[in-house]
Coordinates of C-alpha atoms in Angstrom, one line a residue:
Chain W
X45 CA 0.0 0.0 -0.1
X46 CA 1.3 3.4 -1.0
X47 CA 1.0 6.2 1.3
X48 CA 0.0 9.5 -0.4
X49 CA 0.2 12.0 2.3
X50 CA 3.3 14.0 2.6
X51 CA 4.7 15.5 5.9
X52 CA 3.1 18.8 5.0
X53 CA -0.3 17.0 4.7
X54 CA 0.1 15.5 8.2
X55 CA 1.1 18.9 9.6
X56 CA -2.1 20.3 8.2
X57 CA -4.1 17.4 9.7
X58 CA -2.5 18.3 13.1
X59 CA -3.3 21.9 12.8
X60 CA -7.0 21.1 12.0
X61 CA -7.0 18.6 14.8
X62 CA -6.1 21.4 17.2
X63 CA -9.2 23.2 16.3
X64 CA -11.5 20.2 16.3
X65 CA -13.3 20.9 19.5
X66 CA -14.4 24.4 18.8
X67 CA -17.3 23.1 16.9
X68 CA -18.5 20.9 19.8
X69 CA -22.2 20.7 19.8
X70 CA -25.0 18.6 21.3
X71 CA -26.1 16.9 18.1
X72 CA -23.0 15.3 16.6
X73 CA -20.6 16.4 19.3
X74 CA -17.3 16.5 17.4
X75 CA -18.7 15.4 14.2
X76 CA -18.3 18.8 12.4
X77 CA -14.9 19.2 13.7
X78 CA -13.9 15.7 12.6
X79 CA -15.2 16.3 9.0
X80 CA -13.4 19.7 9.0
X81 CA -10.2 18.0 10.1
X82 CA -10.1 15.2 7.7
X83 CA -11.5 17.2 4.7
X84 CA -8.1 18.1 3.2
X85 CA -7.0 14.5 3.3
X86 CA -10.3 13.5 1.6
X87 CA -9.8 16.0 -1.1
X88 CA -6.4 14.5 -1.9
X89 CA -7.8 10.9 -1.8
X90 CA -10.9 11.3 -4.0
X91 CA -10.7 13.2 -7.4
X92 CA -14.3 12.5 -8.2
X93 CA -16.6 15.1 -6.7
X94 CA -19.5 12.7 -5.9
X95 CA -17.2 10.4 -4.0
X96 CA -15.6 13.3 -2.2
X97 CA -19.1 14.5 -1.2
X98 CA -20.1 11.1 0.1
X99 CA -16.9 10.9 2.1
X100 CA -17.4 14.3 3.6
X101 CA -20.9 13.2 4.7
X102 CA -19.6 9.9 6.2
X103 CA -17.4 11.9 8.6
X104 CA -19.9 14.7 9.6
X105 CA -21.7 12.1 11.7
X106 CA -21.6 11.7 15.6
X107 CA -18.2 11.4 17.0
X108 CA -16.7 12.0 20.3
X109 CA -13.4 10.9 22.0
X110 CA -10.7 12.2 24.1
X111 CA -8.6 15.2 22.8
X112 CA -5.3 13.5 22.5
X113 CA -6.7 10.3 21.2
X114 CA -8.5 12.1 18.4
X115 CA -5.2 12.3 16.8
X116 CA -4.9 8.5 16.4
X117 CA -8.4 8.0 15.2
X118 CA -8.0 10.8 12.7
X119 CA -4.8 9.4 11.3
X120 CA -5.9 5.8 11.2
X121 CA -9.1 7.0 9.4
X122 CA -6.9 8.9 7.0
X123 CA -4.9 5.8 6.2
X124 CA -8.1 3.7 5.7
X125 CA -9.6 6.2 3.5
X126 CA -6.7 5.7 1.2
X127 CA -6.3 2.0 1.3
X128 CA -9.9 0.8 1.1
X129 CA -11.9 0.0 -1.9
X130 CA -15.3 1.7 -2.7
X131 CA -17.3 -1.2 -1.2
X132 CA -15.5 -1.1 2.1
X133 CA -16.2 2.4 3.1
X134 CA -18.8 1.5 5.7
X135 CA -16.2 -0.2 7.6
X136 CA -14.5 3.1 8.3
X137 CA -17.3 4.5 10.4
X138 CA -17.6 1.2 12.4
X139 CA -13.9 1.5 13.1
X140 CA -14.1 5.0 14.2
X141 CA -17.0 4.0 16.5
X142 CA -15.1 1.1 17.8
X143 CA -12.1 3.2 18.7
X144 CA -13.6 6.3 20.2
X145 CA -15.0 4.6 23.3
X146 CA -11.7 2.6 24.6
X147 CA -9.4 5.4 23.3
X148 CA -11.5 8.1 25.3
X149 CA -11.2 5.9 28.5
X150 CA -7.4 5.7 27.8
X151 CA -7.0 9.5 27.3
X152 CA -8.9 10.1 30.5
X153 CA -7.1 7.8 32.7
X154 CA -3.7 8.6 31.2
X155 CA -3.9 12.3 31.1
X156 CA -6.7 13.6 33.1
X157 CA -6.5 11.3 36.1
X158 CA -2.8 10.5 36.2
X159 CA -0.6 13.1 34.4
X160 CA -2.5 16.3 35.3
X161 CA -2.7 15.3 39.1
X162 CA 1.0 14.5 39.1
X163 CA 2.3 17.6 37.4
X164 CA -0.4 19.7 39.2
X165 CA 0.6 18.7 42.5
X166 CA 4.3 19.2 41.8
X167 CA 3.5 22.5 40.4
X168 CA 1.3 23.5 43.2
X169 CA 3.8 22.5 45.9
X170 CA 6.5 24.7 44.3
X171 CA 3.9 27.5 43.9
X172 CA 2.8 27.2 47.6
X173 CA 6.4 28.0 48.5
X174 CA 6.2 31.1 46.3
X175 CA 8.3 29.9 43.4
X176 CA 7.3 30.9 39.9
X177 CA 9.0 27.8 38.7
X178 CA 5.8 25.8 39.7
X179 CA 3.5 27.0 37.1
X180 CA 6.2 27.2 34.4
X181 CA 7.4 23.6 35.1
X182 CA 3.7 22.4 34.9
X183 CA 3.2 24.4 31.6
X184 CA 6.2 22.6 30.1
X185 CA 5.5 19.2 31.3
X186 CA 1.8 19.4 30.6
X187 CA 2.4 20.7 26.9
X188 CA 5.2 18.2 26.1
X189 CA 2.5 15.4 26.6
X190 CA -0.6 17.5 25.4
X191 CA 0.9 18.8 22.0
X192 CA 3.6 16.3 21.6
X193 CA 1.3 13.2 21.9
X194 CA -1.1 14.8 19.5
X195 CA 1.5 15.2 16.8
X196 CA 3.3 12.0 17.4
X197 CA 0.0 10.1 17.4
X198 CA -0.8 11.7 14.0
X199 CA 2.3 10.4 12.5
X200 CA 2.3 7.1 14.2
X201 CA -1.3 6.4 13.6
X202 CA -1.0 7.2 9.8
X203 CA 2.1 5.0 9.5
X204 CA 0.5 2.1 11.2
X205 CA -2.8 2.7 9.7
X206 CA -5.1 -0.4 10.0
X207 CA -2.2 -2.2 11.3
X208 CA -2.5 -0.4 14.6
X209 CA -5.8 -2.2 15.1
X210 CA -4.5 -5.6 14.4
X211 CA -1.5 -4.9 16.8
X212 CA -3.8 -3.7 19.5
X213 CA -6.2 -6.7 19.3
X214 CA -3.2 -9.0 19.6
X215 CA -1.6 -7.3 22.7
X216 CA -4.6 -5.4 24.0
X217 CA -2.2 -2.4 24.4
X218 CA -4.9 0.2 25.2
X219 CA -6.3 -1.9 28.0
X220 CA -2.7 -2.6 29.4
X221 CA -1.8 1.1 29.4
X222 CA -5.1 2.1 31.0
X223 CA -4.6 -0.4 33.9
X224 CA -1.1 0.9 34.5
X225 CA -2.0 4.5 34.5
X226 CA -4.8 3.8 36.9
X227 CA -2.4 2.2 39.4
X228 CA 0.1 5.1 39.1
X229 CA -2.7 7.6 39.5
X230 CA -4.1 6.0 42.7
X231 CA -0.7 5.7 44.3
X232 CA -0.1 9.5 43.6
X233 CA -3.7 10.3 45.0
X234 CA -2.9 8.3 48.1
X235 CA 0.2 10.5 48.4
X236 CA -1.6 13.6 47.8
X237 CA -4.0 13.0 50.7
X238 CA -1.1 13.4 53.1
X239 CA 0.8 16.3 51.4
X240 CA -1.9 18.5 50.1
X241 CA -4.9 18.4 52.6
X242 CA -4.1 19.9 56.0
X243 CA -6.7 19.2 58.7
X244 CA -5.3 20.1 62.1
X245 CA -7.1 20.6 65.5
X246 CA -5.8 23.0 68.2
X247 CA -7.8 21.1 70.9
X248 CA -6.0 20.2 74.0
X249 CA -6.8 18.0 76.9
X250 CA -5.8 19.2 80.3
X251 CA -4.8 16.3 82.5
X252 CA -3.5 18.4 85.4
X253 CA -4.6 17.0 88.7
X254 CA -7.4 19.2 90.3
X255 CA -6.4 18.2 93.8
X256 CA -3.0 20.1 93.6
X257 CA -4.7 22.8 91.5
X258 CA -1.9 22.6 88.9
X259 CA -4.2 22.8 86.0
X260 CA -2.5 23.0 82.7
X261 CA 0.7 21.3 83.8
X262 CA 0.1 18.2 81.6
X263 CA -1.5 19.5 78.6
X264 CA -1.9 17.0 75.8
X265 CA -2.3 18.4 72.3
X266 CA -4.8 16.1 70.5
X267 CA -2.9 16.8 67.1
X268 CA 0.3 15.5 68.5
X269 CA -1.5 12.4 69.8
X270 CA -3.0 11.8 66.6
X271 CA 0.3 12.3 64.6
X272 CA 1.8 9.7 66.8
X273 CA -0.9 7.1 65.8
X274 CA -0.8 8.0 62.2
X275 CA 0.3 11.2 60.6
X276 CA -2.4 13.0 58.4
X277 CA -5.1 10.7 59.8
X278 CA -7.6 13.5 59.8
X279 CA -6.9 14.3 56.2
X280 CA -7.5 10.7 55.3
X281 CA -10.7 10.6 57.4
X282 CA -12.1 13.8 55.7
X283 CA -11.1 12.5 52.2
X284 CA -12.8 9.1 52.6
X285 CA -15.8 10.8 54.2
X286 CA -16.1 13.1 51.1
X287 CA -15.5 10.0 48.8
X288 CA -18.5 8.3 50.3
X289 CA -20.9 11.4 50.0
X290 CA -19.7 11.8 46.5
X291 CA -20.2 8.1 45.7
X292 CA -23.7 8.2 47.0
X293 CA -24.6 11.1 45.0
X294 CA -22.8 9.8 41.9
X295 CA -20.2 12.7 41.9
X296 CA -22.7 15.2 40.6
X297 CA -22.9 17.6 43.7
X298 CA -19.3 18.4 44.1
X299 CA -19.8 22.1 44.1
X300 CA -22.4 21.8 46.8
X301 CA -20.3 19.5 48.9
X302 CA -17.5 22.3 48.7
X303 CA -20.1 25.0 49.9
X304 CA -21.2 22.8 52.8
X305 CA -17.6 22.1 53.8
X306 CA -16.7 25.9 53.7
X307 CA -19.8 26.6 56.1
X308 CA -18.8 23.6 58.3
X309 CA -15.1 24.9 58.6
X310 CA -16.2 28.2 59.4
X311 CA -18.3 26.9 62.2
X312 CA -15.8 24.5 63.5
X313 CA -13.1 27.2 63.5
X314 CA -15.3 29.6 65.4
X315 CA -15.8 26.9 68.2
X316 CA -11.9 26.3 68.3
X317 CA -12.2 22.7 67.0
X318 CA -10.3 23.3 63.8
Chain Z
X51 CA -7.9 50.3 36.5
X52 CA -10.1 50.3 33.4
X53 CA -7.0 49.5 31.3
X54 CA -6.1 46.5 33.5
X55 CA -9.7 45.2 33.3
X56 CA -9.7 45.4 29.5
X57 CA -6.3 43.5 29.4
X58 CA -7.7 40.8 31.7
X59 CA -10.8 40.6 29.5
X60 CA -8.7 40.1 26.5
X61 CA -6.8 37.3 28.2
X62 CA -10.1 35.7 29.1
X63 CA -11.0 35.9 25.4
X64 CA -7.8 34.2 24.2
X65 CA -7.6 31.6 27.0
X66 CA -11.4 30.8 26.3
X67 CA -10.5 29.9 22.7
X68 CA -7.4 28.0 23.8
X69 CA -9.6 25.9 26.1
X70 CA -11.5 24.4 23.1
X71 CA -8.5 24.3 20.7
X72 CA -4.8 24.0 21.6
X73 CA -5.7 23.4 25.4
X74 CA -2.4 24.8 26.6
X75 CA -3.5 26.9 29.6
X76 CA -6.6 25.3 30.9
X77 CA -5.6 24.6 34.5
X78 CA -6.0 27.1 37.2
X79 CA -2.2 27.0 38.2
X80 CA -1.4 28.1 34.7
X81 CA -3.9 30.9 34.5
X82 CA -3.9 32.5 38.1
X83 CA -0.2 33.6 38.1
X84 CA -0.7 35.4 34.8
X85 CA -3.6 37.4 36.3
X86 CA -1.5 38.0 39.4
X87 CA 1.3 39.3 37.2
X88 CA -1.0 41.7 35.5
X89 CA -2.4 42.9 38.8
X90 CA 1.1 43.3 40.2
X91 CA 0.9 40.5 42.8
X92 CA 2.4 37.3 41.5
X93 CA 2.8 35.7 44.9
X94 CA -1.1 35.9 45.5
X95 CA -1.5 34.6 42.0
X96 CA 0.7 31.6 42.8
X97 CA -1.0 30.8 46.1
X98 CA -4.5 31.3 44.5
X99 CA -3.5 29.1 41.5
X100 CA -2.0 26.4 43.6
X101 CA -5.0 26.1 45.8
X102 CA -7.6 26.2 43.0
X103 CA -5.5 23.6 41.1
X104 CA -5.8 21.1 43.8
X105 CA -9.3 22.0 44.7
X106 CA -10.4 21.3 41.1
X107 CA -8.0 18.4 40.5
X108 CA -10.6 15.8 39.7
X109 CA -12.7 18.1 37.7
X110 CA -12.8 17.8 34.0
X111 CA -15.1 17.1 31.1
X112 CA -15.7 13.3 31.0
X113 CA -17.7 12.2 27.9
X114 CA -20.4 14.6 27.1
X115 CA -20.7 15.8 30.7
X116 CA -19.7 19.4 31.0
X117 CA -17.7 20.4 34.1
X118 CA -17.6 23.9 35.9
X119 CA -15.9 26.4 33.8
X120 CA -12.6 26.6 35.3
X121 CA -11.2 29.1 33.0
X122 CA -13.7 31.9 33.7
X123 CA -13.8 30.8 37.3
X124 CA -10.2 31.1 37.8
X125 CA -9.9 34.5 35.9
X126 CA -12.7 36.2 37.7
X127 CA -12.0 34.9 41.3
X128 CA -8.2 35.6 41.0
X129 CA -8.8 39.1 39.7
X130 CA -11.5 40.0 42.2
X131 CA -9.6 38.5 45.1
X132 CA -6.3 40.4 44.4
X133 CA -8.3 43.6 43.5
X134 CA -10.4 43.6 46.8
X135 CA -7.9 42.4 49.4
X136 CA -5.0 44.6 50.0
X137 CA -1.9 42.5 50.3
X138 CA -2.9 39.8 52.7
X139 CA -2.2 36.5 50.6
X140 CA -4.3 34.3 53.1
X141 CA -7.3 36.6 52.7
X142 CA -6.9 36.8 49.0
X143 CA -6.9 32.8 48.8
X144 CA -9.9 32.6 51.1
X145 CA -11.8 35.2 48.9
X146 CA -10.7 33.4 45.7
X147 CA -12.0 30.0 46.8
X148 CA -15.3 31.5 47.8
X149 CA -15.7 33.3 44.5
X150 CA -14.4 30.5 42.3
X151 CA -17.3 28.2 42.9
X152 CA -20.3 30.4 41.9
X153 CA -18.3 31.9 38.9
X154 CA -17.3 28.5 37.5
X155 CA -20.8 27.1 37.8
X156 CA -22.5 30.2 36.3
X157 CA -20.0 30.3 33.5
X158 CA -20.6 26.6 32.7
X159 CA -24.2 27.4 31.9
X160 CA -22.9 29.7 29.1
X161 CA -20.9 26.9 27.6
X162 CA -23.9 24.6 27.6
X163 CA -25.7 27.3 25.7
X164 CA -22.8 27.6 23.2
X165 CA -22.9 23.9 22.5
X166 CA -26.7 24.2 21.8
X167 CA -26.1 27.2 19.5
X168 CA -23.5 25.1 17.7
X169 CA -25.9 22.6 16.6
X170 CA -26.6 24.9 13.7
X171 CA -23.2 24.1 12.4
X172 CA -24.3 20.6 11.5
X173 CA -26.5 22.0 8.6
X174 CA -23.8 24.2 7.4
X175 CA -21.3 21.1 7.4
X176 CA -23.9 19.1 5.5
X177 CA -24.3 21.8 2.9
X178 CA -20.5 21.9 2.5
X179 CA -20.4 18.2 2.1
X180 CA -23.2 18.3 -0.4
X181 CA -21.2 20.7 -2.6
X182 CA -17.9 18.7 -1.8
X183 CA -16.6 22.1 -0.8
X184 CA -13.2 21.5 1.1
X185 CA -12.1 25.2 1.1
X186 CA -15.3 26.3 2.6
X187 CA -14.7 24.0 5.8
X188 CA -11.9 26.4 6.9
X189 CA -14.6 28.9 7.9
X190 CA -16.6 26.5 10.1
X191 CA -14.6 27.3 13.2
X192 CA -14.6 31.0 13.2
X193 CA -18.2 31.9 14.4
X194 CA -18.1 29.3 17.3
X195 CA -14.6 30.5 18.2
X196 CA -15.7 34.0 18.6
X197 CA -18.7 32.9 20.5
X198 CA -16.5 30.9 22.9
X199 CA -14.2 33.6 23.5
X200 CA -17.0 36.1 24.2
X201 CA -18.6 33.7 26.6
X202 CA -15.5 34.0 28.7
X203 CA -14.6 37.7 28.0
X204 CA -18.1 39.3 28.5
X205 CA -18.7 37.8 32.0
X206 CA -15.0 38.5 33.1
X207 CA -15.6 42.3 32.1
X208 CA -18.9 42.6 33.8
X209 CA -17.7 40.9 37.1
X210 CA -14.4 42.9 37.2
X211 CA -16.0 46.3 36.2
X212 CA -19.1 46.1 38.5
X213 CA -18.0 43.5 40.9
X214 CA -14.7 44.8 42.4
X215 CA -16.1 47.5 44.7
X216 CA -19.0 45.2 45.9
X217 CA -16.5 42.4 46.8
X218 CA -14.2 44.7 48.5
X219 CA -16.8 46.1 50.9
X220 CA -18.1 42.5 51.4
X221 CA -14.6 41.4 52.4
X222 CA -14.2 44.3 54.7
X223 CA -17.5 43.9 56.4
X224 CA -16.9 40.1 57.1
X225 CA -16.0 39.3 60.7
X226 CA -12.5 38.0 61.4
X227 CA -13.8 34.4 62.2
X228 CA -15.4 34.0 58.8
X229 CA -12.0 34.9 57.1
X230 CA -10.1 32.6 59.4
X231 CA -12.6 29.9 58.6
X232 CA -12.3 30.4 54.9
X233 CA -8.5 30.4 55.2
X234 CA -8.7 26.9 57.0
X235 CA -11.2 25.7 54.5
X236 CA -8.6 26.4 51.8
X237 CA -6.4 23.6 53.0
X238 CA -9.3 21.2 53.6
X239 CA -11.4 21.6 50.4
X240 CA -8.7 20.0 48.0
X241 CA -10.2 16.8 49.6
X242 CA -13.1 17.2 47.2
X243 CA -10.9 17.2 44.1
X244 CA -9.0 14.1 45.5
X245 CA -12.2 12.3 46.4
X246 CA -13.4 13.1 42.8
X247 CA -10.3 11.5 41.3
X248 CA -10.8 8.4 43.6
X249 CA -14.4 8.2 42.4
X250 CA -13.0 8.0 38.8
X251 CA -10.1 5.6 39.5
X252 CA -11.3 3.1 42.1
X253 CA -13.0 0.8 39.8
X254 CA -12.3 -2.4 41.7
X255 CA -11.9 -3.2 45.3
X256 CA -8.3 -4.4 45.1
X257 CA -7.3 -0.9 43.7
X258 CA -7.7 0.5 47.2
X259 CA -4.5 -1.3 48.1
X260 CA -2.6 1.1 45.9
X261 CA -4.2 4.1 47.5
X262 CA -3.1 2.8 50.9
X263 CA 0.4 2.2 49.6
X264 CA 0.7 5.7 48.2
X265 CA -0.6 7.2 51.4
X266 CA 1.8 5.2 53.6
X267 CA 4.8 6.0 51.4
X268 CA 3.9 9.6 51.7
X269 CA 2.6 10.1 55.2
X270 CA 5.1 7.8 57.1
X271 CA 8.2 7.9 54.8
X272 CA 7.7 11.5 53.5
X273 CA 8.5 10.5 50.0
X274 CA 8.0 13.4 47.3
X275 CA 5.7 13.0 44.4
X276 CA 8.4 12.3 41.9
X277 CA 10.1 9.2 43.6
X278 CA 6.6 8.3 44.5
X279 CA 5.5 8.1 40.9
X280 CA 8.6 6.0 39.9
X281 CA 7.8 3.5 42.6
X282 CA 4.2 3.5 41.4
X283 CA 5.3 2.7 37.9
X284 CA 7.2 -0.4 39.1
X285 CA 4.0 -1.5 40.9
X286 CA 1.8 -0.6 38.0
X287 CA 3.9 -2.8 35.7
X288 CA 3.9 -5.9 37.7
X289 CA 0.0 -5.5 38.7
X290 CA -0.7 -5.3 35.1
X291 CA 1.3 -8.4 34.3
X292 CA -0.3 -10.3 37.1
X293 CA -3.8 -9.4 36.3
X294 CA -3.2 -10.2 32.6
X295 CA -1.7 -13.6 33.5
X296 CA -4.6 -14.5 35.7
X297 CA -7.2 -13.3 33.2
X298 CA -5.4 -15.4 30.5
X299 CA -5.7 -18.4 32.7
X300 CA -9.4 -18.0 33.2
X301 CA -10.6 -17.4 29.6
X302 CA -9.2 -14.0 29.1
X303 CA -11.4 -12.6 26.4
X304 CA -14.7 -12.6 28.4
X305 CA -13.0 -11.2 31.4
X306 CA -11.3 -8.3 29.7
X307 CA -14.5 -7.2 27.9
X308 CA -16.5 -7.4 31.0
X309 CA -14.0 -5.1 32.7
X310 CA -14.3 -2.5 30.0
X311 CA -18.0 -2.5 30.5
X312 CA -17.7 -1.8 34.2
X313 CA -15.2 1.0 33.5
X314 CA -17.7 2.8 31.2
X315 CA -20.4 2.5 33.9
X316 CA -18.2 4.1 36.5
X317 CA -17.1 6.9 34.4

């Protein structure tokens, strides 16, 4: 199979991929964007106007996936449009539909739930100490993956074409990377609980004997006691409590929970508990 | 002052379009320091950015679900917080958190509106496809891009132009215990972002073990995030290997397809 697209065509595909989400809408989600992105490729593939029109219609249908994974799907689709005969065209859409679900899951677990929390927490801890390096480092690390992955995926996806699918079915690569990203993400989240959330109580218990009247001699700070049992135990307790509330409400009332926590914290600080 | 507000409005316009295209600046920590720089208080910008970043850590669009608009929320809350609290970083952070929630949620409604208006693009796209007009497709993005930019810029201008004075008198009028409480809340509320992440990632019971591991390595041993991540990669590699071998042993194909189904349900 001969590949027609030049480096310049792939660059054009990349540029149009970057603006794909602007046309996001409730009817076809990214359908319009996908058609717009792949249109120059179709123009190069089909010389016949009727065929080109059909192909454009084919790609203006419902489509949605993760930003950085759109690149792979676009490129594989481009390769397929070139290599398939006229009677195989329907297969292209089922391929797109088949890829967009799993790849969206991969993109979410790899970037949104793993990479962004990791670099976000590194950046935030630097920023908390007043260093401008924090956001700069986060910007660089985020965009190496964000922009880099998109471009690389276009080149890779086009080169592999349909072979990407066969490779994937054999090794189940998407599922494997997803699982690994999930584990890394969860361990980082576990670490964040103790480093980011700070719940401390100024409460004290006075154990001074009342007989001798030396009240306040043996003051035990509750926080110190808790730290000896387990550091950050209050942070852990709060997080797990919030997690259970969120799970009960299926995660849809996060903003409401934040407001309630604010009011609760104000009340608890007022009474000297926090 | 009006010049500063116009500059911030322009930034809101540009970042608004960036959010749906190149997506280079779409996190609070990347936006707040820029606003801080413009208003002459980078330190406050950094502190607000870091707090909001962690607070909204687990927030993001998943599938067709639209999340609170972090872009507008961060720009408005950071600007108003710095403009209306004179110098105290703690008070600025507390004010920013308080403002970030209502602004993000209100701005989210505008984005929903835009996605509804964008439905009209479909008939335009179909017309272009009918005529096989590839050149014409270039123009498809301009009207929605302007609309998205304006959806960020207009609320920003209104909030900054009319809101700054009101917020300042509100902050001045608040009793100290409320300000203190909000400052404390700033270091507790990130629990929501983290819990949201857990909600998305804890798909099976056995995965709780990794959460425990991460917590212990950090709380007791005080490991930083970076060495933590490297250790996590080692565990991830072997966990994946073990689960794959077990699945292959017990008729792998069924097992893995079942797992995918569960994941989609939980997301």
